mmCIF file with all atom_site columns, C-alpha atoms in Angstrom:
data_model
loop_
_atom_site.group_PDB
_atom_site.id
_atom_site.type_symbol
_atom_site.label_atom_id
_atom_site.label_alt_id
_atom_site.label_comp_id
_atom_site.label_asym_id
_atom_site.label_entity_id
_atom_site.label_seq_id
_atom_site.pdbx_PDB_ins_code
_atom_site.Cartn_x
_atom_site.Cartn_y
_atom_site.Cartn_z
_atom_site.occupancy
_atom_site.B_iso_or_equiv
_atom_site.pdbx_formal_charge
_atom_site.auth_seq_id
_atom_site.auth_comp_id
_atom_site.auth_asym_id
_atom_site.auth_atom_id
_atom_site.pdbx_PDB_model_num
ATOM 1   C CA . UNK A 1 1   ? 120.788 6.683   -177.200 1.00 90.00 ? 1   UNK A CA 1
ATOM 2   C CA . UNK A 1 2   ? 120.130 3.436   -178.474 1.00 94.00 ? 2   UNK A CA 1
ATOM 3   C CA . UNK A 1 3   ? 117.589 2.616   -181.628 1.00 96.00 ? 3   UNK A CA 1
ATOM 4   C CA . UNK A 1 4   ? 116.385 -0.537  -183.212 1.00 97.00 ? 4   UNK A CA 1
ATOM 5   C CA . UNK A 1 5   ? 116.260 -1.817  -186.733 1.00 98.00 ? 5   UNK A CA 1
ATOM 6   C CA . UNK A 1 6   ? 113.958 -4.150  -187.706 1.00 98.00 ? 6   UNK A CA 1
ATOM 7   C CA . UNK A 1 7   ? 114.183 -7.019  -189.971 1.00 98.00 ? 7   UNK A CA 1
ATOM 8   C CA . UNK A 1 8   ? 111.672 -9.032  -192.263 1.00 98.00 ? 8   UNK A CA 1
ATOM 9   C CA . UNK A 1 9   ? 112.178 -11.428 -194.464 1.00 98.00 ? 9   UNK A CA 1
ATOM 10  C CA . UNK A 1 10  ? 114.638 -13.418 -192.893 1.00 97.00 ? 10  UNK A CA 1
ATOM 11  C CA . UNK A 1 11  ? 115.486 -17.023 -194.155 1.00 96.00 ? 11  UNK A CA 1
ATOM 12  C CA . UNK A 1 12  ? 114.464 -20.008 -191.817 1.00 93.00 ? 12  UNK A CA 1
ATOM 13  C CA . UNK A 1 13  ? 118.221 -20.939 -191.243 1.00 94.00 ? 13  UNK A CA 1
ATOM 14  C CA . UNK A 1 14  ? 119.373 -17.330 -189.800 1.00 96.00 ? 14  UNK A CA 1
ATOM 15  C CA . UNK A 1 15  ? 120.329 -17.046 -186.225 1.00 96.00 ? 15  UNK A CA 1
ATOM 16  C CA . UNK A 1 16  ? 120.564 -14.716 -183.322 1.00 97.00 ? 16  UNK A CA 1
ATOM 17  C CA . UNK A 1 17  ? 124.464 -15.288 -184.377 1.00 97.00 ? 17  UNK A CA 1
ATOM 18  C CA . UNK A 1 18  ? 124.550 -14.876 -187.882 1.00 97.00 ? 18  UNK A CA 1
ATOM 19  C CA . UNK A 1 19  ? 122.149 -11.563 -188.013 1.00 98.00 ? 19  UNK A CA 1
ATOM 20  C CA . UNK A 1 20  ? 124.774 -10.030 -185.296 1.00 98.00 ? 20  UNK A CA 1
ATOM 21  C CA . UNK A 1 21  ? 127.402 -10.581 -187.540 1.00 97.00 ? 21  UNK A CA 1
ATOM 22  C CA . UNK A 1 22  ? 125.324 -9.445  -190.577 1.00 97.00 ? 22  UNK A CA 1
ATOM 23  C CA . UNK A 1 23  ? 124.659 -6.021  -188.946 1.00 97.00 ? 23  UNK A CA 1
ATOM 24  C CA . UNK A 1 24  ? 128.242 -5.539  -186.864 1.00 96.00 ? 24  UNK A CA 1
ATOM 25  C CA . UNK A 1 25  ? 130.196 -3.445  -189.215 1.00 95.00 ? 25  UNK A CA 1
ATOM 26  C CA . UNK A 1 26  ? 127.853 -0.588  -188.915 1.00 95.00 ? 26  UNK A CA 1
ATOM 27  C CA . UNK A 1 27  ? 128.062 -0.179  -184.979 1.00 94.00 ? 27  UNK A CA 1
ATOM 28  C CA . UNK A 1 28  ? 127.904 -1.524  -181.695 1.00 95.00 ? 28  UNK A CA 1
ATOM 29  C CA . UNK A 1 29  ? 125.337 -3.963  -181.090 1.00 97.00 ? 29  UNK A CA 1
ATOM 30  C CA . UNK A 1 30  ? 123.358 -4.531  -177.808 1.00 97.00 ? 30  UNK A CA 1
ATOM 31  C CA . UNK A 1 31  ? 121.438 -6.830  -178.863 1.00 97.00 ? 31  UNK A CA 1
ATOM 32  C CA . UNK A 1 32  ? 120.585 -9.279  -182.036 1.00 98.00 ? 32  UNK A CA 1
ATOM 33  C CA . UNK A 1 33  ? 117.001 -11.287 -181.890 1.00 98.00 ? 33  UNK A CA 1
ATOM 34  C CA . UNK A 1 34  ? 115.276 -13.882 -184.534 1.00 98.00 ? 34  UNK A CA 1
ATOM 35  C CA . UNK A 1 35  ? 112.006 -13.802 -183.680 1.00 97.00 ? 35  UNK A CA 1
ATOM 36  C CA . UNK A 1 36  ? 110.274 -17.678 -182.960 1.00 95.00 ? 36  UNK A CA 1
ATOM 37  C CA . UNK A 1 37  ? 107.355 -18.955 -182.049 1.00 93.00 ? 37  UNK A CA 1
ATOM 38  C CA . UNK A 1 38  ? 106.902 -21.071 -179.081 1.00 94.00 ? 38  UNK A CA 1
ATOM 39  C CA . UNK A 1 39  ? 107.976 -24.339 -180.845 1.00 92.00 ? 39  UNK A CA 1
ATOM 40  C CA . UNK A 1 40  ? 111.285 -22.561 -182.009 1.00 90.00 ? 40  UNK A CA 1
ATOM 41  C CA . UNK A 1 41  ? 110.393 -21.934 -185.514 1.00 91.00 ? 41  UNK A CA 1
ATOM 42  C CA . UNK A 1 42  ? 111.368 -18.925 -186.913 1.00 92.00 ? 42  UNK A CA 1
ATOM 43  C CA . UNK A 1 43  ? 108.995 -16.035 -187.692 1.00 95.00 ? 43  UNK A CA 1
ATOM 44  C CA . UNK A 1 44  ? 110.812 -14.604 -190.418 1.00 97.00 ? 44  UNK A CA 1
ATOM 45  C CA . UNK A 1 45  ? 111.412 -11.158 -188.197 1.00 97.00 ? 45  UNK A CA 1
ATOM 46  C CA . UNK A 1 46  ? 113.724 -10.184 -186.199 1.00 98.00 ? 46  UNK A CA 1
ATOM 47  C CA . UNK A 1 47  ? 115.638 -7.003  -184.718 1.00 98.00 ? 47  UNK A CA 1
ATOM 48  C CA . UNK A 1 48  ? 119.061 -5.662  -183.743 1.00 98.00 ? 48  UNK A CA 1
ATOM 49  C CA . UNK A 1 49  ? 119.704 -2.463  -181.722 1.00 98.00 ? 49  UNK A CA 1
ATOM 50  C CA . UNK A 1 50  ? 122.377 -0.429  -181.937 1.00 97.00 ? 50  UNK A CA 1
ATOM 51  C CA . UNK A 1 51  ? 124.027 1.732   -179.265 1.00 95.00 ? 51  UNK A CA 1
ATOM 52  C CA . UNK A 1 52  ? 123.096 5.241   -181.397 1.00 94.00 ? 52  UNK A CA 1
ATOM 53  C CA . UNK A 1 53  ? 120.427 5.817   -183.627 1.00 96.00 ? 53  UNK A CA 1
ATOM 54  C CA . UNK A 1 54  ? 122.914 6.906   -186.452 1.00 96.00 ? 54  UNK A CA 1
ATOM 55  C CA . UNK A 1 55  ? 124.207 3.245   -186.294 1.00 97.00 ? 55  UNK A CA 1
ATOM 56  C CA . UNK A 1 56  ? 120.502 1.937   -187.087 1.00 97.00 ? 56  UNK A CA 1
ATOM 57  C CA . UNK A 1 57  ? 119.730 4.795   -189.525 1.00 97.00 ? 57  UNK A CA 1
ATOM 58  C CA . UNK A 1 58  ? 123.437 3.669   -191.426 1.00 97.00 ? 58  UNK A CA 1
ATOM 59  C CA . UNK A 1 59  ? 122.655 -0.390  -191.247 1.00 97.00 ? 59  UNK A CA 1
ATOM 60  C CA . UNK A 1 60  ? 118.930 0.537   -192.588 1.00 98.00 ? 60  UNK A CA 1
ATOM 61  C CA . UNK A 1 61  ? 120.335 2.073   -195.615 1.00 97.00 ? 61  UNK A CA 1
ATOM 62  C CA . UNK A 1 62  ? 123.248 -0.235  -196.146 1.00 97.00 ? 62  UNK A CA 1
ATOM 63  C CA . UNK A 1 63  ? 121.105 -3.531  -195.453 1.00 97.00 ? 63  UNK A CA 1
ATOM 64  C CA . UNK A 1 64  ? 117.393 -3.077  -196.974 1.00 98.00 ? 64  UNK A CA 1
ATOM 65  C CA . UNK A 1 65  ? 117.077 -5.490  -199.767 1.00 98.00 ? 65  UNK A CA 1
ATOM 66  C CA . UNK A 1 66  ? 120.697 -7.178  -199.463 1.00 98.00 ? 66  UNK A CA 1
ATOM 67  C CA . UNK A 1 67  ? 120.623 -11.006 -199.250 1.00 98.00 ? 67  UNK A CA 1
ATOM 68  C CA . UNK A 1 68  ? 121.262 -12.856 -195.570 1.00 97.00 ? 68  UNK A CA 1
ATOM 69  C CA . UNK A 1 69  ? 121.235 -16.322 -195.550 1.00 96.00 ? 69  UNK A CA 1
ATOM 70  C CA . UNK A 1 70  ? 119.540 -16.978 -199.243 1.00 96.00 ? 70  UNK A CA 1
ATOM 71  C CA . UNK A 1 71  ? 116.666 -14.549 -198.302 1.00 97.00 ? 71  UNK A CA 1
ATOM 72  C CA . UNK A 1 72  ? 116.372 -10.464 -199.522 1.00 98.00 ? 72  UNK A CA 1
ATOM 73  C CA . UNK A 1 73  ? 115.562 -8.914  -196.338 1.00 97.00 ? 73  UNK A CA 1
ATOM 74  C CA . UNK A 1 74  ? 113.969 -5.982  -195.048 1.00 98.00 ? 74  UNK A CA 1
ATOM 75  C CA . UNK A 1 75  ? 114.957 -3.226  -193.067 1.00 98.00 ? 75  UNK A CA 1
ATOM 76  C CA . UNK A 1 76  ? 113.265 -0.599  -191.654 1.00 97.00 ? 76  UNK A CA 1
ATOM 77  C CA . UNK A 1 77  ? 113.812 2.078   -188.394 1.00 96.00 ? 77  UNK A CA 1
ATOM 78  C CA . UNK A 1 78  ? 109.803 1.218   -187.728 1.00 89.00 ? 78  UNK A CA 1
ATOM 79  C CA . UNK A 1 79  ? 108.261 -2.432  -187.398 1.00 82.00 ? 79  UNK A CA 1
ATOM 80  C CA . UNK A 1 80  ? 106.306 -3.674  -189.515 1.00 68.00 ? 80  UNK A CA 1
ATOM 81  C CA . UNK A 1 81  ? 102.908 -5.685  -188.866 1.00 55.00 ? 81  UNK A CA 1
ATOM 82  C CA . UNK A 1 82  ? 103.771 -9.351  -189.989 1.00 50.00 ? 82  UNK A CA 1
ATOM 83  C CA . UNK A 1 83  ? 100.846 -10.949 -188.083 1.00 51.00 ? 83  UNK A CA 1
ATOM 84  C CA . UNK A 1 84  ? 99.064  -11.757 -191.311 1.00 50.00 ? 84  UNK A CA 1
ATOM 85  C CA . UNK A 1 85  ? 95.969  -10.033 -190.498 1.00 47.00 ? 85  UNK A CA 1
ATOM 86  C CA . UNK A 1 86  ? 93.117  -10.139 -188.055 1.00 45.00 ? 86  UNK A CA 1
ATOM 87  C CA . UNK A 1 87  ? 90.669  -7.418  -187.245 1.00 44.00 ? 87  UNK A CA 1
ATOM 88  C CA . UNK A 1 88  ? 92.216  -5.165  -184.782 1.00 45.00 ? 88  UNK A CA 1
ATOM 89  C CA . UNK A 1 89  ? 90.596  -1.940  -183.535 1.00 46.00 ? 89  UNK A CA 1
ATOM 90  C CA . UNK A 1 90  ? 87.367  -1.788  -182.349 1.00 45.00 ? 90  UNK A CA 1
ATOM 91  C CA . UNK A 1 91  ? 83.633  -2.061  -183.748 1.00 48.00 ? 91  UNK A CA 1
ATOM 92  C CA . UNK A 1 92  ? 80.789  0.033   -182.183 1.00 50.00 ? 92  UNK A CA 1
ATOM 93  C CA . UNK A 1 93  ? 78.325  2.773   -183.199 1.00 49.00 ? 93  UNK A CA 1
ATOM 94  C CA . UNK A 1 94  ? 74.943  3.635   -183.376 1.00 46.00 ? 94  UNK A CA 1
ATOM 95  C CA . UNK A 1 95  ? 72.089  0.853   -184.541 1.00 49.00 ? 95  UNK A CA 1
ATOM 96  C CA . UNK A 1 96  ? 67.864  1.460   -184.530 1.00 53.00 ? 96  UNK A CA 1
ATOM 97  C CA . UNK A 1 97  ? 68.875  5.483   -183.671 1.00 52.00 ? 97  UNK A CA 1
ATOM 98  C CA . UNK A 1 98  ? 70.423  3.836   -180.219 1.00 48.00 ? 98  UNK A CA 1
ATOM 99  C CA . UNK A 1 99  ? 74.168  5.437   -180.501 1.00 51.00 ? 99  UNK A CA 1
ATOM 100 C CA . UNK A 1 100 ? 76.364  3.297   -178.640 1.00 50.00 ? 100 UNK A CA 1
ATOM 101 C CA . UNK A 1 101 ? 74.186  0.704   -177.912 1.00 47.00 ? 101 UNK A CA 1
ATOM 102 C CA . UNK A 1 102 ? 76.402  -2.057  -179.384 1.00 51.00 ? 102 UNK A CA 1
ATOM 103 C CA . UNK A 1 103 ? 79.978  -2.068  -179.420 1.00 54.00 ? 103 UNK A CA 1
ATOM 104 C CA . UNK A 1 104 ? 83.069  -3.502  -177.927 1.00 54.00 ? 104 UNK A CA 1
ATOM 105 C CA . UNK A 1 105 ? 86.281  -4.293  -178.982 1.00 51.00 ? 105 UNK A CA 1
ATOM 106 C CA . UNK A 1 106 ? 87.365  -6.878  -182.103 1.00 55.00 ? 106 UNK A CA 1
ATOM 107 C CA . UNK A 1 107 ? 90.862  -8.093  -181.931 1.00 53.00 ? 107 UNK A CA 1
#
């Protein structure tokens, strides 16, 4: 079964390409992805999955915290939230003894 690592830190000049070949030795890769935003720009993210989850689990331990492209990356099995904040969730409760009577969702 197949399993994802993810990958923060990345350096502005790292591709699709060069994070494939970063994470190759430690499996077979399905698929290699820099995250962008809709100009092109990279988002400093990114993710490769593996055909087996030991593959991920080896390329996680191997590549946390090793330099790719001038940057220390990070490496994890789960992704981590790099949208730099926001509210999220949702807001609601009871005000004046009214329970419920204003909330909604923030986010």
């Amino acid at each position: 079964m197949s399993a994802t690592m993810y990958v923060s830190n990345l350096s502005w000049s790292t591709t699709d390409e060069t994070l494939r070949a970063f994470a190759s030795r430690h499996g077979d890769i399905l698929d290699a992805i820099v995250d962008r935003d809709s100009s092109g720009r990279s988002q400093h993210t990114g993710s490769v999955t593996f055909g087996d989850a030991d593959q991920a689990r080896s390329a996680v331990d191997d590549l946390d915290e090793q330099e790719l492209d001038g940057s220390k990356i990070r490496a994890s099995l789960t992704k981590e939230d790099t949208s730099g904040g926001g509210l999220g969730g949702s807001v609601g409760g009871s005000i004046g003894g009214y329970e419920g009577s204003v909330g909604g969702s923030i986010g």
